[in-house]
mmCIF file of C-alpha atoms and ligand atoms in Angstrom:
data_model
loop_
_atom_site.group_PDB
_atom_site.id
_atom_site.type_symbol
_atom_site.label_atom_id
_atom_site.label_comp_id
_atom_site.label_asym_id
_atom_site.label_seq_id
_atom_site.Cartn_x
_atom_site.Cartn_y
_atom_site.Cartn_z
ATOM 1 C CA MET A 1 47.023 31.479 67.163
ATOM 2 C CA PHE A 2 44.873 33.128 64.654
ATOM 3 C CA GLN A 3 44.538 37.007 63.103
ATOM 4 C CA GLN A 4 41.789 38.779 65.420
ATOM 5 C CA THR A 5 39.929 39.463 62.613
ATOM 6 C CA LEU A 6 39.731 35.792 61.291
ATOM 7 C CA LEU A 7 35.811 35.849 61.844
ATOM 8 C CA GLN A 8 35.122 39.296 61.023
ATOM 9 C CA ASN A 9 31.712 40.121 59.605
ATOM 10 C CA LYS A 10 30.644 37.047 60.284
ATOM 11 C CA ARG A 11 27.531 36.160 62.437
ATOM 12 C CA ALA A 12 27.235 32.937 64.194
ATOM 13 C CA LEU A 13 24.700 30.925 66.311
ATOM 14 C CA ILE A 14 25.748 28.593 68.890
ATOM 15 C CA THR A 15 23.173 26.283 70.126
ATOM 16 C CA GLY A 16 23.785 25.579 73.720
ATOM 17 C CA GLY A 17 25.942 28.518 73.763
ATOM 18 C CA GLY A 18 25.216 29.401 77.613
ATOM 19 C CA THR A 19 27.624 26.729 79.157
ATOM 20 C CA GLY A 20 30.794 24.489 78.674
ATOM 21 C CA LEU A 21 32.234 23.968 74.934
ATOM 22 C CA GLY A 22 29.546 26.543 73.751
ATOM 23 C CA LYS A 23 30.342 29.024 75.733
ATOM 24 C CA ALA A 24 33.861 28.745 75.309
ATOM 25 C CA THR A 25 33.445 28.680 71.689
ATOM 26 C CA ALA A 26 31.344 31.575 71.610
ATOM 27 C CA GLN A 27 34.278 33.459 73.537
ATOM 28 C CA ARG A 28 36.434 32.651 70.786
ATOM 29 C CA PHE A 29 34.325 33.732 68.366
ATOM 30 C CA LEU A 30 33.397 36.951 69.747
ATOM 31 C CA GLU A 31 37.504 37.611 70.225
ATOM 32 C CA LEU A 32 38.107 36.944 66.574
ATOM 33 C CA GLY A 33 35.455 39.275 65.347
ATOM 34 C CA ALA A 34 32.182 37.571 64.877
ATOM 35 C CA GLU A 35 28.681 38.689 66.103
ATOM 36 C CA VAL A 36 27.351 35.685 68.208
ATOM 37 C CA HIS A 37 23.825 34.317 69.027
ATOM 38 C CA ILE A 38 23.554 31.749 71.722
ATOM 39 C CA CYS A 39 20.465 29.822 72.781
ATOM 40 C CA GLY A 40 19.305 27.284 75.422
ATOM 41 C CA ARG A 41 16.337 26.444 77.540
ATOM 42 C CA ARG A 42 17.273 28.385 80.562
ATOM 43 C CA GLN A 43 17.147 32.344 80.116
ATOM 44 C CA ASP A 44 19.223 32.918 83.196
ATOM 45 C CA VAL A 45 22.033 31.093 82.432
ATOM 46 C CA LEU A 46 22.069 32.758 78.884
ATOM 47 C CA THR A 47 21.651 36.071 80.584
ATOM 48 C CA ALA A 48 24.878 35.456 82.744
ATOM 49 C CA THR A 49 26.556 34.195 79.815
ATOM 50 C CA GLU A 50 25.767 37.168 77.741
ATOM 51 C CA GLN A 51 26.580 39.833 79.987
ATOM 52 C CA GLU A 52 29.735 38.118 81.224
ATOM 53 C CA LEU A 53 31.045 37.724 77.441
ATOM 54 C CA ARG A 54 30.047 41.198 76.493
ATOM 55 C CA SER A 55 31.794 42.737 79.098
ATOM 56 C CA ARG A 56 35.036 40.308 78.443
ATOM 57 C CA THR A 57 35.115 40.770 74.787
ATOM 58 C CA GLY A 58 33.277 44.147 74.369
ATOM 59 C CA ALA A 59 31.663 42.430 71.095
ATOM 60 C CA LYS A 60 28.164 41.879 70.050
ATOM 61 C CA ILE A 61 26.578 38.702 71.344
ATOM 62 C CA HIS A 62 22.445 38.099 71.730
ATOM 63 C CA SER A 63 20.942 35.171 73.811
ATOM 64 C CA HIS A 64 17.650 33.469 72.964
ATOM 65 C CA GLN A 65 15.472 31.128 75.153
ATOM 66 C CA CYS A 66 14.871 28.302 72.634
ATOM 67 C CA ASP A 67 14.442 24.565 73.255
ATOM 68 C CA VAL A 68 15.658 22.692 70.001
ATOM 69 C CA ARG A 69 13.413 20.078 70.467
ATOM 70 C CA ASP A 70 10.556 22.189 69.308
ATOM 71 C CA PRO A 71 10.833 22.898 65.449
ATOM 72 C CA ALA A 72 8.434 26.129 65.595
ATOM 73 C CA ALA A 73 10.292 27.413 68.594
ATOM 74 C CA VAL A 74 13.667 26.834 66.379
ATOM 75 C CA GLU A 75 11.968 28.697 63.241
ATOM 76 C CA LYS A 76 10.407 31.688 65.446
ATOM 77 C CA MET A 77 14.210 32.223 66.710
ATOM 78 C CA ILE A 78 15.634 31.841 63.220
ATOM 79 C CA GLU A 79 13.163 34.034 61.881
ATOM 80 C CA LYS A 80 13.794 36.923 64.611
ATOM 81 C CA ILE A 81 17.738 36.604 63.843
ATOM 82 C CA TRP A 82 17.126 36.670 59.899
ATOM 83 C CA ALA A 83 14.984 39.712 60.504
ATOM 84 C CA GLU A 84 18.057 41.744 61.814
ATOM 85 C CA SER A 85 20.753 40.177 59.236
ATOM 86 C CA PRO A 86 21.208 36.186 58.092
ATOM 87 C CA LEU A 87 23.544 34.161 59.780
ATOM 88 C CA ASP A 88 26.884 33.055 57.940
ATOM 89 C CA ILE A 89 27.523 30.208 60.742
ATOM 90 C CA LEU A 90 25.548 27.494 62.526
ATOM 91 C CA MET A 91 26.929 25.394 65.328
ATOM 92 C CA ASN A 92 24.991 22.549 66.892
ATOM 93 C CA ASN A 93 26.436 22.090 69.796
ATOM 94 C CA ALA A 94 23.196 21.657 72.449
ATOM 95 C CA ALA A 95 23.039 18.029 73.776
ATOM 96 C CA GLY A 96 21.623 16.060 76.220
ATOM 97 C CA ASN A 97 23.437 12.852 77.586
ATOM 98 C CA PHE A 98 23.208 10.567 80.957
ATOM 99 C CA LEU A 99 24.633 7.435 81.989
ATOM 100 C CA ALA A 100 22.177 4.551 82.295
ATOM 101 C CA ARG A 101 21.729 1.041 81.306
ATOM 102 C CA THR A 102 19.606 0.755 78.525
ATOM 103 C CA GLU A 103 17.081 -1.760 79.884
ATOM 104 C CA ASP A 104 16.218 0.656 82.484
ATOM 105 C CA LEU A 105 15.396 3.559 79.849
ATOM 106 C CA SER A 106 12.120 4.598 79.443
ATOM 107 C CA LEU A 107 10.926 5.817 75.952
ATOM 108 C CA GLY A 108 10.960 9.138 77.221
ATOM 109 C CA ALA A 109 14.363 8.966 78.056
ATOM 110 C CA PHE A 110 15.206 7.929 74.493
ATOM 111 C CA GLN A 111 12.676 10.602 72.935
ATOM 112 C CA SER A 112 14.584 13.549 75.420
ATOM 113 C CA VAL A 113 18.157 12.923 74.243
ATOM 114 C CA ILE A 114 17.453 11.807 70.607
ATOM 115 C CA GLY A 115 14.742 14.977 70.515
ATOM 116 C CA ILE A 116 17.809 17.442 71.332
ATOM 117 C CA VAL A 117 20.796 15.802 69.780
ATOM 118 C CA LEU A 118 19.462 14.602 66.295
ATOM 119 C CA MET A 119 16.351 16.351 66.049
ATOM 120 C CA GLY A 120 17.332 19.467 67.406
ATOM 121 C CA THR A 121 20.375 19.812 64.980
ATOM 122 C CA LEU A 122 18.142 19.028 62.377
ATOM 123 C CA HIS A 123 15.623 21.725 62.855
ATOM 124 C CA THR A 124 18.080 24.545 63.026
ATOM 125 C CA THR A 125 20.194 23.174 60.175
ATOM 126 C CA MET A 126 16.556 23.165 58.221
ATOM 127 C CA SER A 127 15.592 26.192 59.157
ATOM 128 C CA CYS A 128 19.034 28.212 58.228
ATOM 129 C CA GLY A 129 19.642 25.754 54.976
ATOM 130 C CA ARG A 130 16.413 26.668 53.221
ATOM 131 C CA ARG A 131 17.075 30.295 54.055
ATOM 132 C CA TRP A 132 20.722 30.136 52.829
ATOM 133 C CA LEU A 133 19.528 27.903 49.529
ATOM 134 C CA ALA A 134 16.997 30.319 48.621
ATOM 135 C CA GLU A 135 19.095 33.432 49.039
ATOM 136 C CA LYS A 136 22.209 31.611 47.380
ATOM 137 C CA ARG A 137 24.324 32.719 50.490
ATOM 138 C CA LYS A 138 27.453 30.799 51.422
ATOM 139 C CA ALA A 139 27.500 29.263 54.906
ATOM 140 C CA VAL A 140 29.087 26.712 57.232
ATOM 141 C CA VAL A 141 27.718 24.345 59.812
ATOM 142 C CA LEU A 142 29.579 22.926 62.319
ATOM 143 C CA ASN A 143 28.059 19.787 64.424
ATOM 144 C CA VAL A 144 29.526 18.632 67.794
ATOM 145 C CA THR A 145 29.274 14.810 68.170
ATOM 146 C CA THR A 146 31.340 12.339 69.897
ATOM 147 C CA THR A 147 34.047 9.615 69.332
ATOM 148 C CA TYR A 148 31.830 6.591 69.814
ATOM 149 C CA THR A 149 29.782 7.568 66.908
ATOM 150 C CA THR A 150 31.351 4.571 64.704
ATOM 151 C CA THR A 151 32.007 2.327 67.807
ATOM 152 C CA GLY A 152 28.676 2.781 69.603
ATOM 153 C CA SER A 153 29.024 2.840 73.288
ATOM 154 C CA ALA A 154 27.493 1.075 76.025
ATOM 155 C CA TYR A 155 25.447 2.873 78.768
ATOM 156 C CA VAL A 156 24.971 6.337 76.600
ATOM 157 C CA VAL A 157 22.863 4.597 73.830
ATOM 158 C CA PRO A 158 20.396 7.579 73.191
ATOM 159 C CA SER A 159 23.291 9.509 72.837
ATOM 160 C CA ALA A 160 25.218 7.202 70.611
ATOM 161 C CA VAL A 161 22.490 6.646 68.222
ATOM 162 C CA SER A 162 21.639 10.543 67.893
ATOM 163 C CA LYS A 163 25.206 11.682 67.265
ATOM 164 C CA ALA A 164 25.681 8.612 64.704
ATOM 165 C CA GLY A 165 22.753 10.103 62.981
ATOM 166 C CA VAL A 166 24.352 13.747 63.113
ATOM 167 C CA HIS A 167 27.607 12.266 61.232
ATOM 168 C CA ALA A 168 25.319 10.918 58.751
ATOM 169 C CA LEU A 169 23.513 14.267 58.337
ATOM 170 C CA THR A 170 27.027 16.029 58.190
ATOM 171 C CA ARG A 171 28.489 13.976 55.494
ATOM 172 C CA SER A 172 24.907 13.789 53.440
ATOM 173 C CA LEU A 173 24.582 17.486 53.478
ATOM 174 C CA ALA A 174 28.040 18.065 52.672
ATOM 175 C CA VAL A 175 27.552 16.839 49.239
ATOM 176 C CA GLU A 176 24.034 17.593 48.755
ATOM 177 C CA TRP A 177 24.477 21.493 49.610
ATOM 178 C CA GLY A 178 28.000 21.778 49.018
ATOM 179 C CA ASP A 179 27.680 22.705 45.505
ATOM 180 C CA ARG A 180 25.482 25.562 46.310
ATOM 181 C CA GLY A 181 28.121 26.835 48.864
ATOM 182 C CA ILE A 182 27.229 25.531 52.056
ATOM 183 C CA ARG A 183 30.225 23.437 53.931
ATOM 184 C CA MET A 184 29.251 20.979 56.746
ATOM 185 C CA ASN A 185 31.712 19.516 59.199
ATOM 186 C CA ALA A 186 31.784 18.007 62.659
ATOM 187 C CA ILE A 187 34.491 17.981 65.661
ATOM 188 C CA ALA A 188 34.165 14.733 67.570
ATOM 189 C CA PRO A 189 35.571 15.123 70.969
ATOM 190 C CA GLY A 190 37.078 13.196 73.368
ATOM 191 C CA PRO A 191 36.355 13.894 77.129
ATOM 192 C CA ILE A 192 36.876 17.742 77.957
ATOM 193 C CA PRO A 193 35.634 18.696 81.630
ATOM 194 C CA THR A 194 32.448 20.494 81.796
ATOM 195 C CA GLU A 195 30.080 20.860 84.411
ATOM 196 C CA GLY A 196 27.045 19.691 82.080
ATOM 197 C CA ALA A 197 29.285 16.723 80.615
ATOM 198 C CA PHE A 198 31.401 15.497 83.942
ATOM 199 C CA SER A 199 28.445 16.041 86.358
ATOM 200 C CA ARG A 200 26.357 13.502 84.563
ATOM 201 C CA LEU A 201 28.918 10.831 82.884
ATOM 202 C CA LEU A 202 31.468 10.657 85.743
ATOM 203 C CA PRO A 203 29.889 9.814 88.870
ATOM 204 C CA ARG A 204 32.780 9.406 91.101
ATOM 205 C CA PRO A 205 35.738 12.077 90.508
ATOM 206 C CA GLU A 206 38.344 9.562 91.242
ATOM 207 C CA LEU A 207 37.044 7.900 88.028
ATOM 208 C CA ALA A 208 38.837 10.804 86.344
ATOM 209 C CA GLU A 209 42.565 9.171 86.722
ATOM 210 C CA ALA A 210 41.427 5.920 85.299
ATOM 211 C CA ALA A 211 39.768 7.678 82.281
ATOM 212 C CA LYS A 212 42.873 9.875 81.521
ATOM 213 C CA LYS A 213 45.004 6.320 81.535
ATOM 214 C CA ARG A 214 42.682 5.689 78.526
ATOM 215 C CA ILE A 215 44.361 8.669 76.627
ATOM 216 C CA PRO A 216 47.742 8.474 74.970
ATOM 217 C CA LEU A 217 48.272 12.092 75.911
ATOM 218 C CA ALA A 218 47.535 11.148 79.614
ATOM 219 C CA ARG A 219 45.345 14.143 80.132
ATOM 220 C CA PHE A 220 41.689 15.531 79.178
ATOM 221 C CA GLY A 221 41.114 17.971 76.349
ATOM 222 C CA THR A 222 40.772 21.720 77.305
ATOM 223 C CA THR A 223 37.759 23.895 76.205
ATOM 224 C CA GLU A 224 40.147 26.515 74.633
ATOM 225 C CA GLU A 225 41.642 23.660 72.212
ATOM 226 C CA PHE A 226 38.108 22.807 71.365
ATOM 227 C CA ALA A 227 37.026 26.335 70.646
ATOM 228 C CA ASN A 228 40.083 27.067 68.411
ATOM 229 C CA LEU A 229 39.287 23.815 66.538
ATOM 230 C CA ALA A 230 35.899 25.485 66.039
ATOM 231 C CA ALA A 231 36.980 28.795 64.804
ATOM 232 C CA PHE A 232 39.207 27.354 62.281
ATOM 233 C CA LEU A 233 36.616 24.917 60.748
ATOM 234 C CA VAL A 234 34.076 27.838 60.595
ATOM 235 C CA SER A 235 36.419 30.113 58.871
ATOM 236 C CA ASP A 236 37.355 31.007 55.613
ATOM 237 C CA GLY A 237 40.425 29.570 56.411
ATOM 238 C CA SER A 238 39.406 26.015 56.254
ATOM 239 C CA SER A 239 37.402 26.657 53.042
ATOM 240 C CA TYR A 240 38.087 23.242 51.314
ATOM 241 C CA ILE A 241 37.192 20.733 54.269
ATOM 242 C CA ASN A 242 33.767 19.549 53.756
ATOM 243 C CA GLY A 243 32.081 16.683 54.980
ATOM 244 C CA GLU A 244 34.904 15.921 57.645
ATOM 245 C CA ILE A 245 34.657 14.579 61.197
ATOM 246 C CA VAL A 246 37.837 15.978 63.051
ATOM 247 C CA THR A 247 38.325 13.910 65.996
ATOM 248 C CA MET A 248 39.779 15.682 69.131
ATOM 249 C CA ASP A 249 40.707 13.164 71.558
ATOM 250 C CA GLY A 250 44.510 12.949 72.219
ATOM 251 C CA GLY A 251 44.375 9.732 70.493
ATOM 252 C CA GLU A 252 41.836 7.948 73.197
ATOM 253 C CA TRP A 253 39.685 6.146 70.685
ATOM 254 C CA LEU A 254 42.598 4.452 68.555
ATOM 255 C CA GLN A 255 44.351 3.440 71.906
ATOM 256 C CA GLY A 256 40.923 1.682 73.099
ATOM 257 C CA ALA A 257 40.712 0.119 69.277
ATOM 258 C CA GLY A 258 44.174 -0.956 68.998
ATOM 259 C CA GLU A 259 44.477 -4.746 69.282
ATOM 260 C CA PHE A 260 47.925 -5.167 71.240
ATOM 261 C CA THR A 261 48.056 -1.512 73.063
ATOM 262 C CA ALA A 262 46.691 -2.894 76.597
ATOM 263 C CA LEU A 263 48.658 -6.031 76.288
ATOM 264 C CA GLY A 264 51.862 -3.695 75.447
ATOM 265 C CA ARG A 265 51.317 -1.408 78.504
ATOM 266 C CA ASP A 266 51.031 -4.501 80.785
ATOM 267 C CA LEU A 267 54.327 -6.236 79.869
ATOM 268 C CA THR A 268 57.542 -5.651 82.076
ATOM 269 C CA ASN A 269 60.848 -4.522 80.849
ATOM 270 C CA GLU A 270 61.945 -8.126 81.434
ATOM 271 C CA GLU A 271 59.189 -9.617 79.534
ATOM 272 C CA TRP A 272 60.338 -6.936 76.588
ATOM 273 C CA GLU A 273 63.708 -8.086 76.675
ATOM 274 C CA MET A 274 62.935 -11.733 76.865
ATOM 275 C CA MET A 275 61.185 -11.209 73.567
ATOM 276 C CA LYS A 276 63.996 -9.675 71.688
ATOM 277 C CA PRO A 277 65.801 -12.034 69.324
ATOM 278 C CA LYS A 278 68.681 -14.115 70.474
ATOM 279 C CA PRO A 279 72.046 -13.497 69.324
ATOM 280 C CA LYS A 280 72.830 -16.273 66.553
ATOM 281 C CA LYS A 281 75.417 -18.358 67.551
ATOM 282 C CA GLN A 282 78.413 -17.957 65.008
HETATM 283 C C1 HXC B 1 17.364 7.623 83.059
HETATM 284 C C2 HXC B 1 16.506 9.531 82.830
HETATM 285 C C3 HXC B 1 17.788 10.432 83.182
HETATM 286 C C4 HXC B 1 18.724 9.141 83.817
HETATM 287 C C5 HXC B 1 16.531 11.721 82.935
HETATM 288 N N1 HXC B 1 15.715 10.820 82.258
HETATM 289 N N2 HXC B 1 17.661 11.789 83.207
HETATM 290 N N3 HXC B 1 16.670 7.843 82.642
HETATM 291 N N4 HXC B 1 18.456 7.894 83.591
HETATM 292 N N5 HXC B 1 19.610 9.646 84.276
HETATM 293 C C6 HXC B 1 14.611 10.562 81.479
HETATM 294 C C7 HXC B 1 13.322 11.022 82.335
HETATM 295 O O1 HXC B 1 12.702 10.210 83.483
HETATM 296 C C8 HXC B 1 12.313 11.131 81.700
HETATM 297 O O2 HXC B 1 11.709 10.484 80.913
HETATM 298 C C9 HXC B 1 13.166 11.666 80.444
HETATM 299 O O3 HXC B 1 14.564 11.506 80.585
HETATM 300 C C10 HXC B 1 13.280 13.431 79.961
HETATM 301 O O4 HXC B 1 13.691 13.502 81.402
HETATM 302 P P1 HXC B 1 13.475 15.268 82.054
HETATM 303 O O5 HXC B 1 14.491 15.401 83.321
HETATM 304 O O6 HXC B 1 12.096 15.408 82.186
HETATM 305 O O7 HXC B 1 14.168 16.169 80.719
HETATM 306 P P2 HXC B 1 14.763 17.364 80.737
HETATM 307 O O8 HXC B 1 14.639 18.223 81.952
HETATM 308 O O9 HXC B 1 14.263 18.075 79.326
HETATM 309 O O10 HXC B 1 16.219 17.077 80.698
HETATM 310 C C11 HXC B 1 16.881 16.471 79.378
HETATM 311 C C12 HXC B 1 18.266 15.537 79.704
HETATM 312 C C13 HXC B 1 19.379 16.372 80.909
HETATM 313 C C14 HXC B 1 18.728 14.928 78.495
HETATM 314 C C15 HXC B 1 17.705 14.367 80.535
HETATM 315 O O11 HXC B 1 20.046 15.447 81.147
HETATM 316 C C16 HXC B 1 19.661 17.746 80.446
HETATM 317 O O12 HXC B 1 19.076 18.703 80.538
HETATM 318 N N6 HXC B 1 20.786 17.569 79.574
HETATM 319 C C17 HXC B 1 21.581 18.911 78.920
HETATM 320 C C18 HXC B 1 23.180 18.883 79.289
HETATM 321 C C19 HXC B 1 23.997 17.717 79.021
HETATM 322 O O13 HXC B 1 23.311 16.483 79.183
HETATM 323 N N7 HXC B 1 25.040 17.928 78.813
HETATM 324 C C20 HXC B 1 26.122 16.763 78.976
HETATM 325 C C21 HXC B 1 26.170 16.349 77.238
HETATM 326 S S1 HXC B 1 27.991 15.522 77.225
HETATM 327 P P3 HXC B 1 10.194 10.008 81.251
HETATM 328 O O14 HXC B 1 9.910 8.607 80.343
HETATM 329 O O15 HXC B 1 9.910 9.901 83.008
HETATM 330 O O16 HXC B 1 9.627 11.265 80.778
HETATM 331 C C22 HXC B 1 27.874 14.522 75.963
HETATM 332 C C23 HXC B 1 28.926 13.590 75.548
HETATM 333 C C24 HXC B 1 29.678 13.421 76.513
HETATM 334 O O17 HXC B 1 26.723 14.606 75.410
HETATM 335 C C25 HXC B 1 30.980 12.660 75.637
HETATM 336 C C26 HXC B 1 32.059 12.357 76.802
HETATM 337 C C27 HXC B 1 33.103 11.666 76.151
HETATM 338 P P1 NAP B 2 27.059 21.272 78.652
HETATM 339 O O1 NAP B 2 27.804 22.563 79.097
HETATM 340 O O2 NAP B 2 25.942 20.637 79.442
HETATM 341 O O3 NAP B 2 26.423 21.684 77.049
HETATM 342 C C1 NAP B 2 25.096 21.422 76.799
HETATM 343 C C2 NAP B 2 24.236 23.015 76.265
HETATM 344 O O4 NAP B 2 23.056 22.359 75.520
HETATM 345 C C3 NAP B 2 23.849 23.512 77.697
HETATM 346 O O5 NAP B 2 24.085 24.762 77.277
HETATM 347 C C4 NAP B 2 22.129 23.231 77.480
HETATM 348 O O6 NAP B 2 21.619 24.371 78.127
HETATM 349 C C5 NAP B 2 21.812 23.046 76.082
HETATM 350 N N1 NAP B 2 20.754 22.279 75.754
HETATM 351 C C6 NAP B 2 20.290 21.363 76.233
HETATM 352 N N2 NAP B 2 18.989 20.544 75.799
HETATM 353 C C7 NAP B 2 18.720 22.042 75.074
HETATM 354 C C8 NAP B 2 17.584 21.967 74.380
HETATM 355 N N3 NAP B 2 16.684 21.024 74.157
HETATM 356 N N4 NAP B 2 17.409 23.065 73.523
HETATM 357 C C9 NAP B 2 18.478 24.183 73.414
HETATM 358 N N5 NAP B 2 19.663 24.100 74.250
HETATM 359 C C10 NAP B 2 19.705 22.845 75.154
HETATM 360 O O7 NAP B 2 28.082 20.233 78.074
HETATM 361 P P2 NAP B 2 29.365 20.398 77.077
HETATM 362 O O8 NAP B 2 29.865 19.600 77.814
HETATM 363 O O9 NAP B 2 29.785 21.869 77.002
HETATM 364 O O10 NAP B 2 28.808 19.697 75.705
HETATM 365 C C11 NAP B 2 28.580 20.551 74.824
HETATM 366 C C12 NAP B 2 28.690 19.715 73.383
HETATM 367 O O11 NAP B 2 29.648 18.717 73.258
HETATM 368 C C13 NAP B 2 27.363 18.873 73.270
HETATM 369 O O12 NAP B 2 27.291 18.109 71.821
HETATM 370 C C14 NAP B 2 28.278 17.434 73.757
HETATM 371 O O13 NAP B 2 27.512 16.166 73.171
HETATM 372 C C15 NAP B 2 29.476 17.431 73.177
HETATM 373 N N6 NAP B 2 30.776 16.957 73.778
HETATM 374 C C16 NAP B 2 31.100 17.183 75.171
HETATM 375 C C17 NAP B 2 32.132 16.091 75.829
HETATM 376 C C18 NAP B 2 32.761 16.636 76.771
HETATM 377 O O14 NAP B 2 33.468 15.719 77.239
HETATM 378 N N7 NAP B 2 32.496 17.665 77.446
HETATM 379 C C19 NAP B 2 32.595 15.352 74.774
HETATM 380 C C20 NAP B 2 32.218 14.910 73.749
HETATM 381 C C21 NAP B 2 31.349 15.694 73.038
HETATM 382 P P3 NAP B 2 19.987 24.476 78.661
HETATM 383 O O15 NAP B 2 20.426 23.625 79.628
HETATM 384 O O16 NAP B 2 20.096 25.897 79.375
HETATM 385 O O17 NAP B 2 19.085 24.241 77.749
#
């Protein structure tokens, strides 16, 4: 899909890059010539990913144990990275989520998810952004959100409010920092099978088939499709795209929103025939 030099000489940090979509994107960035840093809370997971991707691609990958909820830890990690060489790309991908009835949630539950998704994104963006602005360096930020930021979603309220905040951050800073060479966009994916997401959000495997029926393309997205879109959005090939939220969901949210979609799917052929205009009598 891309020339293998697409991200040559670029240095990227992917938060939550040890698993799932972050890991798949780290692999794609490495294949396209980037040097990649990944971070997360579990060092064993990070080390395994680092070793696997290094041996698979032969490219430069580094891992950092860092909880993005902690601004001091984020600043320390960014300082360490910068001491070697500045980043060109930041991908805010780390997230926390779970299905729960909102009235059952403790304050700690809200704080945990908001801390990772909204505050974590803010911490890394500010740490990198201040440095880029001071150095007059061109850079790109790619945030990972969801399709339920504009509609909201029942049962994932801490995630919904956090991801909506990330959308506002994306659009705000795209304008405020755009004139100084920093682009900021987001991908809003629909369901893509990963252990992290599906183990928390799909309590029974058979619900997957019902979930696919909500998607016009009748399947889930893949990590490869996600990683290719991410590569495009952080590359110079998308240099005039700024402040955009790119939905990647096979048309799922539009199907859910369309007034007559469900009704139309339920009608029989006979009913469609009956609704056709009757031939006019001469
Ligand atoms: C209610 C819960 C809960 C649950 C935890 N809590 N799980 N409340 N229902 N299922 C509460 C705890 O009681 C605690 O509150 C607080 O949340 C923090 O929980 P901990 O387990 O101590 O936190 P921690 O170990 O830091 O784990 C964070 C986490 C966990 C967010 C709870 O799920 C996690 O590590 N997630 C990371 C990966 C992830 O979620 N990936 C999925 C991304 S998918 P108290 O008050 O007791 O302190 C996604 C979009 C998918 O984002 C969209 C699909 C279309
Ligand atoms: P995942 O594998 O669970 O990825 C989440 C990653 O974030 C993990 O590697 C986790 O590592 C890291 N993380 C969590 N809390 C952290 C913290 N406090 N500090 C640093 N890292 C932290 O799930 P995924 O499906 O790949 O999700 C990736 C992104 O896609 C998320 O932003 C998610 O909201 C979004 N998304 C996914 C889907 C989907 O269907 N898969 C759909 C829409 C949006 P540690 O636990 O080791 O910290």
